[in-house]
Amino acid sequence: MQGKVRGAMEKDVFTTPEDKDLLSAEKLKGIRITKWAGTEIFCYPVLDSTNTKAKQLAEEGYPAGTLVVAEKQDAGRGRRGRNWESVEGAGIFMTLLLKPEINPNNASMLTLVAALAVSGAITKCTGRPAGIKWPNDIVMNGKKVCGILTEMSAQVDYINHVVVGIGINVHNEGFPEEISHMATSLYLETGKHYERAVLIEEVLEQFEKYYEVFLETEDLTGLVKEYNSHLVNMRQHVRVLDPKEPFEGRAMGITPRGELIVDTWESRRLVSAGEVSVRGTYGYV
Ligand code: BTN
């Protein structure tokens, strides 16, 4: 099952090509050391979307920390109504259910908390840097290796539940032509196959750590410095694709509310994640 550890940062998470790296709730429960994340684990061969299933479980009364994992998604969803390529066994398709007692206006920052967790987990498991493209794409060598979709059900002043959906490209040996210039996988970056259960457990451990810091202030005050240290856009020229008025400037990090600070020739502007997307002036990053 496992190969040798190659560096102090790397976890013992290699799989051999013969190993099918199957996921099961038993396997995930067997290695679980988290306090609350993964308190209930549901693992399916196929789902339309792990986010949709997690929302359904939330409505049935399952607690915060419930984890949904699938080997394959028939209708995996990305941000802005896009699809998420979900090839059987190749990736991690997981959703964590949260029931935070916070102001609903603060919930969108959880997606940046999740980005920190995935970035940390990938670096710990592979020994390679995994940067964050604001707000929540995880990138290696300028290409996207993970996407995060956070969805919420709330009243005006009360959150029913939040689902944090995470898709990580793990074993993929290639991507459809239309996305191959901007998509990558852990295998393509490292030449190694990593065990998905160990990666999932590491994401949960890292999420618990950062979530605790987030809850202290209900914003990213305690995480800004660390987030900015992983931000691939930091001090880079970016194009802000605002549907009303696109503009360019230099990204200068995030605010405690998770907005991207962009300095233009005229002024400093704060960009909110829900409204726009950001590209490098010359490409995806
Ligand atoms: C994006 O970058 O557009 C976000 C992609 C999020 C994909 C994950 S895979 C697990 C979870 N279930 C979904 O349907 N989407 C998220």
GROMACS .gro file of C-alpha atoms and ligand atoms in nm:
model
  301
    1MET     CA    1   0.000   0.000   0.000
    2GLN     CA    2   0.254   0.257   0.097
    3GLY     CA    3   0.595   0.366  -0.025
    4LYS     CA    4   0.882   0.536   0.149
    5VAL     CA    5   0.872   0.883   0.298
    6ARG     CA    6   1.093   1.114   0.095
    7GLY     CA    7   1.117   1.418   0.315
    8ALA     CA    8   1.032   1.554   0.656
    9MET     CA    9   0.723   1.733   0.518
   10GLU     CA   10   0.587   1.437   0.327
   11LYS     CA   11   0.333   1.205   0.479
   12ASP     CA   12   0.355   0.834   0.417
   13VAL     CA   13   0.080   0.838   0.160
   14PHE     CA   14   0.207   0.682  -0.160
   15THR     CA   15   0.012   0.413  -0.336
   16THR     CA   16   0.150   0.171  -0.590
   17PRO     CA   17  -0.002   0.148  -0.940
   18GLU     CA   18  -0.156  -0.194  -0.854
   19ASP     CA   19  -0.338  -0.042  -0.559
   20LYS     CA   20  -0.680   0.072  -0.672
   21ASP     CA   21  -0.688   0.329  -0.389
   22LEU     CA   22  -1.054   0.257  -0.315
   23LEU     CA   23  -1.232   0.480  -0.066
   24SER     CA   24  -1.465   0.349   0.203
   25ALA     CA   25  -1.623   0.488   0.516
   26GLU     CA   26  -1.444   0.213   0.716
   27LYS     CA   27  -1.105   0.316   0.580
   28LEU     CA   28  -1.169   0.683   0.657
   29LYS     CA   29  -1.300   0.605   1.007
   30GLY     CA   30  -0.998   0.382   1.072
   31ILE     CA   31  -0.747   0.665   1.025
   32ARG     CA   32  -0.960   0.946   1.169
   33ILE     CA   33  -0.803   1.149   1.450
   34THR     CA   34  -1.005   1.470   1.412
   35LYS     CA   35  -1.221   1.606   1.693
   36TRP     CA   36  -1.547   1.667   1.507
   37ALA     CA   37  -1.484   1.671   1.130
   38GLY     CA   38  -1.590   1.334   0.989
   39THR     CA   39  -1.803   1.253   1.292
   40GLU     CA   40  -2.038   1.077   1.046
   41ILE     CA   41  -1.895   0.953   0.715
   42PHE     CA   42  -2.095   0.860   0.405
   43CYS     CA   43  -1.904   0.716   0.112
   44TYR     CA   44  -2.076   0.637  -0.219
   45PRO     CA   45  -1.961   0.477  -0.546
   46VAL     CA   46  -2.155   0.743  -0.738
   47LEU     CA   47  -2.354   1.056  -0.656
   48ASP     CA   48  -2.483   1.345  -0.864
   49SER     CA   49  -2.295   1.584  -0.634
   50THR     CA   50  -2.153   1.542  -0.284
   51ASN     CA   51  -2.275   1.896  -0.205
   52THR     CA   52  -2.632   1.805  -0.296
   53LYS     CA   53  -2.615   1.490  -0.081
   54ALA     CA   54  -2.466   1.682   0.214
   55LYS     CA   55  -2.748   1.939   0.195
   56GLN     CA   56  -3.003   1.657   0.196
   57LEU     CA   57  -2.836   1.498   0.502
   58ALA     CA   58  -2.836   1.838   0.676
   59GLU     CA   59  -3.210   1.865   0.621
   60GLU     CA   60  -3.252   1.514   0.764
   61GLY     CA   61  -3.081   1.636   1.082
   62TYR     CA   62  -2.726   1.502   1.049
   63PRO     CA   63  -2.480   1.697   1.263
   64ALA     CA   64  -2.200   1.938   1.182
   65GLY     CA   65  -1.890   1.743   1.085
   66THR     CA   66  -2.079   1.499   0.863
   67LEU     CA   67  -1.861   1.410   0.565
   68VAL     CA   68  -1.983   1.295   0.224
   69VAL     CA   69  -1.741   1.136  -0.022
   70ALA     CA   70  -1.801   0.987  -0.368
   71GLU     CA   71  -1.582   0.787  -0.608
   72LYS     CA   72  -1.758   0.961  -0.897
   73GLN     CA   73  -2.005   1.247  -0.952
   74ASP     CA   74  -2.252   1.250  -1.240
   75ALA     CA   75  -2.328   1.619  -1.199
   76GLY     CA   76  -2.036   1.764  -1.004
   77ARG     CA   77  -2.083   2.139  -0.969
   78GLY     CA   78  -1.830   2.421  -0.979
   79ARG     CA   79  -1.855   2.791  -0.908
   80ARG     CA   80  -2.063   3.016  -1.136
   81GLY     CA   81  -2.280   2.725  -1.252
   82ARG     CA   82  -1.989   2.543  -1.416
   83ASN     CA   83  -1.948   2.162  -1.418
   84TRP     CA   84  -1.676   1.991  -1.220
   85GLU     CA   85  -1.503   1.711  -1.410
   86SER     CA   86  -1.542   1.409  -1.176
   87VAL     CA   87  -1.371   1.102  -1.327
   88GLU     CA   88  -1.429   0.781  -1.130
   89GLY     CA   89  -1.153   0.707  -0.880
   90ALA     CA   90  -0.926   0.983  -1.012
   91GLY     CA   91  -1.009   1.260  -0.770
   92ILE     CA   92  -1.132   1.346  -0.427
   93PHE     CA   93  -1.495   1.459  -0.427
   94MET     CA   94  -1.585   1.547  -0.071
   95THR     CA   95  -1.823   1.775   0.119
   96LEU     CA   96  -1.809   1.873   0.484
   97LEU     CA   97  -2.129   1.981   0.659
   98LEU     CA   98  -2.104   2.277   0.900
   99LYS     CA   99  -2.360   2.445   1.126
  100PRO     CA  100  -2.173   2.755   1.241
  101GLU     CA  101  -2.343   2.987   1.487
  102ILE     CA  102  -2.224   3.298   1.306
  103ASN     CA  103  -2.375   3.587   1.115
  104PRO     CA  104  -2.474   3.459   0.766
  105ASN     CA  105  -2.286   3.759   0.617
  106ASN     CA  106  -1.962   3.603   0.740
  107ALA     CA  107  -2.014   3.256   0.592
  108SER     CA  108  -1.856   3.327   0.252
  109MET     CA  109  -1.517   3.356   0.426
  110LEU     CA  110  -1.535   2.983   0.505
  111THR     CA  111  -1.435   2.914   0.148
  112LEU     CA  112  -1.099   3.086   0.214
  113VAL     CA  113  -1.063   2.886   0.535
  114ALA     CA  114  -1.112   2.569   0.328
  115ALA     CA  115  -0.853   2.689   0.075
  116LEU     CA  116  -0.597   2.723   0.354
  117ALA     CA  117  -0.681   2.372   0.474
  118VAL     CA  118  -0.640   2.213   0.130
  119SER     CA  119  -0.321   2.405   0.056
  120GLY     CA  120  -0.177   2.286   0.389
  121ALA     CA  121  -0.289   1.927   0.337
  122ILE     CA  122  -0.141   1.900  -0.012
  123THR     CA  123   0.189   2.050   0.099
  124LYS     CA  124   0.205   1.820   0.401
  125CYS     CA  125   0.129   1.509   0.196
  126THR     CA  126   0.340   1.580  -0.112
  127GLY     CA  127   0.617   1.803   0.022
  128ARG     CA  128   0.541   2.043  -0.266
  129PRO     CA  129   0.404   2.396  -0.237
  130ALA     CA  130   0.037   2.438  -0.321
  131GLY     CA  131  -0.056   2.804  -0.360
  132ILE     CA  132  -0.394   2.974  -0.341
  133LYS     CA  133  -0.534   3.171  -0.633
  134TRP     CA  134  -0.781   3.409  -0.476
  135PRO     CA  135  -1.030   3.330  -0.346
  136ASN     CA  136  -1.016   2.953  -0.333
  137ASP     CA  137  -0.846   2.774  -0.622
  138ILE     CA  138  -0.547   2.567  -0.520
  139VAL     CA  139  -0.269   2.577  -0.777
  140MET     CA  140   0.057   2.397  -0.838
  141ASN     CA  141   0.300   2.538  -1.094
  142GLY     CA  142   0.036   2.781  -1.218
  143LYS     CA  143  -0.234   2.520  -1.279
  144LYS     CA  144  -0.547   2.441  -1.079
  145VAL     CA  145  -0.537   2.120  -0.875
  146CYS     CA  146  -0.841   2.183  -0.653
  147GLY     CA  147  -1.166   2.379  -0.654
  148ILE     CA  148  -1.397   2.458  -0.364
  149LEU     CA  149  -1.770   2.526  -0.373
  150THR     CA  150  -1.932   2.656  -0.053
  151GLU     CA  151  -2.311   2.672  -0.032
  152MET     CA  152  -2.535   2.793   0.247
  153SER     CA  153  -2.894   2.759   0.364
  154ALA     CA  154  -2.985   3.047   0.597
  155GLN     CA  155  -3.253   3.275   0.741
  156VAL     CA  156  -3.183   3.650   0.755
  157ASP     CA  157  -2.994   3.617   1.082
  158TYR     CA  158  -2.943   3.243   1.126
  159ILE     CA  159  -2.750   2.976   0.937
  160ASN     CA  160  -2.927   2.644   0.892
  161HIS     CA  161  -2.619   2.484   0.739
  162VAL     CA  162  -2.316   2.541   0.520
  163VAL     CA  163  -2.168   2.275   0.293
  164VAL     CA  164  -1.804   2.303   0.188
  165GLY     CA  165  -1.743   2.097  -0.126
  166ILE     CA  166  -1.385   2.018  -0.224
  167GLY     CA  167  -1.265   1.860  -0.548
  168ILE     CA  168  -0.897   1.762  -0.570
  169ASN     CA  169  -0.741   1.616  -0.884
  170VAL     CA  170  -0.529   1.329  -0.753
  171HIS     CA  171  -0.457   1.045  -1.002
  172ASN     CA  172  -0.560   1.218  -1.329
  173GLU     CA  173  -0.311   1.151  -1.608
  174GLY     CA  174  -0.455   1.423  -1.833
  175PHE     CA  175  -0.751   1.656  -1.886
  176PRO     CA  176  -0.986   1.743  -2.174
  177GLU     CA  177  -0.817   1.976  -2.422
  178GLU     CA  178  -1.029   2.278  -2.329
  179ILE     CA  179  -0.900   2.280  -1.971
  180SER     CA  180  -0.558   2.111  -2.002
  181HIS     CA  181  -0.375   2.447  -2.010
  182MET     CA  182  -0.504   2.534  -1.664
  183ALA     CA  183  -0.574   2.201  -1.486
  184THR     CA  184  -0.334   1.963  -1.318
  185SER     CA  185  -0.331   1.676  -1.068
  186LEU     CA  186  -0.106   1.562  -0.786
  187TYR     CA  187   0.011   1.278  -1.012
  188LEU     CA  188   0.097   1.511  -1.300
  189GLU     CA  189   0.289   1.741  -1.063
  190THR     CA  190   0.481   1.478  -0.868
  191GLY     CA  191   0.477   1.156  -1.074
  192LYS     CA  192   0.335   0.979  -0.767
  193HIS     CA  193  -0.003   0.837  -0.674
  194TYR     CA  194  -0.119   0.951  -0.331
  195GLU     CA  195  -0.369   0.765  -0.114
  196ARG     CA  196  -0.690   0.966  -0.117
  197ALA     CA  197  -0.812   0.858   0.229
  198VAL     CA  198  -0.496   1.000   0.389
  199LEU     CA  199  -0.533   1.325   0.194
  200ILE     CA  200  -0.897   1.357   0.301
  201GLU     CA  201  -0.805   1.300   0.666
  202GLU     CA  202  -0.532   1.565   0.638
  203VAL     CA  203  -0.776   1.815   0.484
  204LEU     CA  204  -1.014   1.757   0.777
  205GLU     CA  205  -0.736   1.801   1.033
  206GLN     CA  206  -0.620   2.123   0.872
  207PHE     CA  207  -0.978   2.250   0.838
  208GLU     CA  208  -1.045   2.199   1.209
  209LYS     CA  209  -0.731   2.398   1.293
  210TYR     CA  210  -0.814   2.698   1.072
  211TYR     CA  211  -1.189   2.691   1.148
  212GLU     CA  212  -1.115   2.731   1.518
  213VAL     CA  213  -0.913   3.047   1.445
  214PHE     CA  214  -1.189   3.178   1.215
  215LEU     CA  215  -1.458   3.128   1.481
  216GLU     CA  216  -1.267   3.340   1.736
  217THR     CA  217  -1.341   3.657   1.539
  218GLU     CA  218  -1.591   3.534   1.274
  219ASP     CA  219  -1.351   3.665   1.011
  220LEU     CA  220  -1.000   3.607   0.880
  221THR     CA  221  -0.816   3.842   1.118
  222GLY     CA  222  -0.609   3.554   1.257
  223LEU     CA  223  -0.548   3.399   0.914
  224VAL     CA  224  -0.468   3.693   0.684
  225LYS     CA  225  -0.092   3.658   0.723
  226GLU     CA  226  -0.089   3.287   0.653
  227TYR     CA  227  -0.334   3.319   0.362
  228ASN     CA  228  -0.125   3.593   0.201
  229SER     CA  229   0.187   3.379   0.234
  230HIS     CA  230   0.019   3.120   0.006
  231LEU     CA  231  -0.144   3.370  -0.231
  232VAL     CA  232  -0.008   3.318  -0.582
  233ASN     CA  233  -0.153   3.655  -0.691
  234MET     CA  234   0.048   3.841  -0.428
  235ARG     CA  235   0.203   4.155  -0.583
  236GLN     CA  236   0.108   4.022  -0.929
  237HIS     CA  237  -0.076   4.214  -1.197
  238VAL     CA  238  -0.433   4.090  -1.217
  239ARG     CA  239  -0.735   4.153  -1.432
  240VAL     CA  240  -1.057   4.176  -1.232
  241LEU     CA  241  -1.338   4.042  -1.448
  242ASP     CA  242  -1.612   4.264  -1.309
  243PRO     CA  243  -1.910   4.223  -1.546
  244LYS     CA  244  -1.993   4.596  -1.507
  245GLU     CA  245  -1.642   4.734  -1.540
  246PRO     CA  246  -1.335   4.507  -1.575
  247PHE     CA  247  -1.013   4.664  -1.449
  248GLU     CA  248  -0.647   4.584  -1.391
  249GLY     CA  249  -0.414   4.642  -1.102
  250ARG     CA  250  -0.168   4.485  -0.864
  251ALA     CA  251  -0.300   4.238  -0.602
  252MET     CA  252  -0.177   4.327  -0.254
  253GLY     CA  253  -0.327   4.048  -0.041
  254ILE     CA  254  -0.661   4.008   0.136
  255THR     CA  255  -0.847   4.205   0.401
  256PRO     CA  256  -0.971   4.040   0.723
  257ARG     CA  257  -1.304   3.996   0.540
  258GLY     CA  258  -1.143   3.802   0.255
  259GLU     CA  259  -1.166   4.077  -0.006
  260LEU     CA  260  -0.877   4.103  -0.251
  261ILE     CA  261  -0.690   4.433  -0.225
  262VAL     CA  262  -0.611   4.560  -0.576
  263ASP     CA  263  -0.407   4.876  -0.633
  264THR     CA  264  -0.488   5.048  -0.962
  265TRP     CA  265  -0.320   5.362  -1.099
  266GLU     CA  266  -0.592   5.575  -0.942
  267SER     CA  267  -0.688   5.406  -0.619
  268ARG     CA  268  -0.697   5.104  -0.392
  269ARG     CA  269  -1.000   4.883  -0.456
  270LEU     CA  270  -1.144   4.595  -0.253
  271VAL     CA  271  -1.285   4.307  -0.455
  272SER     CA  272  -1.546   4.069  -0.312
  273ALA     CA  273  -1.532   3.707  -0.420
  274GLY     CA  274  -1.899   3.657  -0.499
  275GLU     CA  275  -1.909   3.932  -0.760
  276VAL     CA  276  -1.611   3.879  -0.986
  277SER     CA  277  -1.329   3.647  -1.086
  278VAL     CA  278  -0.966   3.739  -1.119
  279ARG     CA  279  -0.710   3.635  -1.380
  280GLY     CA  280  -0.340   3.700  -1.418
  281THR     CA  281  -0.278   3.965  -1.681
  282TYR     CA  282  -0.126   3.699  -1.907
  283GLY     CA  283  -0.322   3.387  -1.813
  284TYR     CA  284  -0.503   3.190  -1.543
  285VAL     CA  285  -0.269   3.294  -1.257
  286BTN     C1  286  -1.479   2.538  -0.866
  286BTN     O1  287  -1.359   2.561  -0.866
  286BTN     O2  288  -1.551   2.579  -0.959
  286BTN     C2  289  -1.539   2.462  -0.752
  286BTN     C3  290  -1.538   2.313  -0.776
  286BTN     C4  291  -1.592   2.233  -0.659
  286BTN     C5  292  -1.601   2.087  -0.689
  286BTN     C6  293  -1.639   2.004  -0.570
  286BTN     S1  294  -1.623   1.831  -0.597
  286BTN     C7  295  -1.705   1.797  -0.449
  286BTN     C8  296  -1.817   1.898  -0.435
  286BTN     N1  297  -1.936   1.851  -0.505
  286BTN     C9  298  -1.967   1.928  -0.608
  286BTN     O3  299  -2.064   1.910  -0.685
  286BTN     N2  300  -1.879   2.028  -0.620
  286BTN    C10  301  -1.779   2.023  -0.516
   0.00000   0.00000   0.00000
